[in-house]
Amino acid sequence: MKAIKTLVAVMGILLLGGLGLLGYGLTTKTGRNAKPTALADFGAVAIPLPAGARIEQMAVAGERVILRIAGPGPERLIVLDPAGGTVTGSFVMTPEAPAVAR
């Protein structure tokens, strides 16, 4: 009977120790991955558009903002980084020449 009591006591201590380690691991990991809540102020950013062009659509992709620009000339996609207030790149849609049948 004494052996069973000892075994139950040891298993209880192991269970409490495991739960304590689990709680410690959860609290240290959640505090380490905290992201800043507010973006830094970067002022006014000028995005050059051709004369007569307009923003047709805006979309968010991950941590980037994509603007679809339409107007005279080919359509363009402008990729912005809202955290830094910079234009990271752009895509110009050019029509492909039709294939010639032989």
Coordinates of C-alpha atoms in Angstrom, one line a residue:
M1 CA 0.0 0.0 0.0
K2 CA 2.9 2.3 0.8
A3 CA 4.3 1.8 -2.7
I4 CA 1.0 2.8 -4.3
K5 CA 0.9 6.0 -2.2
T6 CA 4.5 6.8 -3.2
L7 CA 3.8 6.2 -6.9
V8 CA 0.7 8.4 -6.8
A9 CA 2.6 11.2 -5.1
V10 CA 5.5 11.0 -7.6
M11 CA 3.1 11.1 -10.5
G12 CA 1.3 14.1 -9.0
I13 CA 4.5 15.9 -8.7
L14 CA 5.5 15.1 -12.3
L15 CA 2.1 16.2 -13.5
L16 CA 2.3 19.6 -11.7
G17 CA 5.9 20.1 -12.9
G18 CA 4.8 19.4 -16.5
L19 CA 1.9 21.8 -16.3
G20 CA 4.2 24.5 -14.8
L21 CA 6.7 24.0 -17.6
L22 CA 3.9 24.2 -20.2
G23 CA 2.6 27.5 -18.7
Y24 CA 6.2 28.9 -18.6
G25 CA 6.8 28.0 -22.2
L26 CA 3.5 29.6 -23.4
T27 CA 4.1 32.9 -21.5
T28 CA 7.7 33.3 -22.8
K29 CA 6.8 32.6 -26.4
T30 CA 3.8 34.9 -26.6
G31 CA 5.8 37.8 -25.1
R32 CA 8.7 37.4 -27.5
N33 CA 6.6 37.5 -30.7
A34 CA 4.7 40.7 -29.9
K35 CA 4.5 43.0 -32.9
P36 CA 4.4 46.8 -32.6
T37 CA 0.8 48.1 -32.7
A38 CA 1.3 51.4 -34.4
L39 CA 3.3 52.3 -37.6
A40 CA 5.9 55.0 -37.5
D41 CA 4.8 58.3 -39.0
F42 CA 6.5 58.9 -42.4
G43 CA 4.7 62.1 -43.5
A44 CA 3.3 62.6 -47.0
V45 CA 4.5 60.4 -49.8
A46 CA 4.1 61.5 -53.5
I47 CA 3.3 58.7 -55.9
P48 CA 3.9 59.9 -59.5
L49 CA 1.0 59.1 -61.9
P50 CA 0.8 59.9 -65.6
A51 CA -1.5 62.7 -66.6
G52 CA -5.1 61.5 -66.7
A53 CA -4.3 58.3 -64.8
R54 CA -6.4 57.2 -61.8
I55 CA -6.3 54.6 -59.1
E56 CA -8.8 51.8 -60.2
Q57 CA -8.3 49.4 -57.3
M58 CA -6.3 48.9 -54.1
A59 CA -5.5 45.6 -52.5
V60 CA -3.4 44.4 -49.5
A61 CA -1.0 41.5 -50.0
G62 CA 0.8 40.5 -46.9
E63 CA 2.6 43.6 -45.6
R64 CA 2.3 45.4 -49.0
V65 CA -0.4 47.6 -50.6
I66 CA -0.9 47.2 -54.3
L67 CA -2.5 50.0 -56.4
R68 CA -3.9 49.3 -59.9
I69 CA -3.5 52.4 -62.1
A70 CA -5.6 52.9 -65.2
G71 CA -5.8 55.7 -67.7
P72 CA -3.9 56.6 -70.9
G73 CA -1.3 54.1 -71.7
P74 CA -0.8 50.6 -70.3
E75 CA -2.2 49.6 -66.9
R76 CA 0.3 49.6 -64.0
L77 CA 0.5 48.0 -60.6
I78 CA 2.4 50.0 -58.0
V79 CA 3.6 48.1 -54.9
L80 CA 3.8 50.2 -51.7
D81 CA 5.4 49.5 -48.3
P82 CA 3.0 51.1 -45.8
A83 CA 5.4 50.7 -42.9
G84 CA 8.1 52.8 -44.5
G85 CA 6.0 54.9 -46.8
T86 CA 8.0 53.9 -49.9
V87 CA 7.2 52.6 -53.4
T88 CA 8.9 49.2 -53.5
G89 CA 8.2 48.5 -57.2
S90 CA 5.8 48.7 -60.1
F91 CA 4.6 46.5 -62.9
V92 CA 3.7 47.8 -66.4
M93 CA 1.2 45.7 -68.3
T94 CA 2.2 45.7 -72.0
P95 CA 0.1 44.0 -74.6
E96 CA 1.7 41.0 -76.3
A97 CA 2.0 40.9 -80.1
P98 CA -0.5 38.4 -81.6
A99 CA 1.0 35.1 -82.7
V100 CA 1.3 34.7 -86.5
A101 CA -0.3 31.5 -87.8
R102 CA 1.7 29.5 -90.3

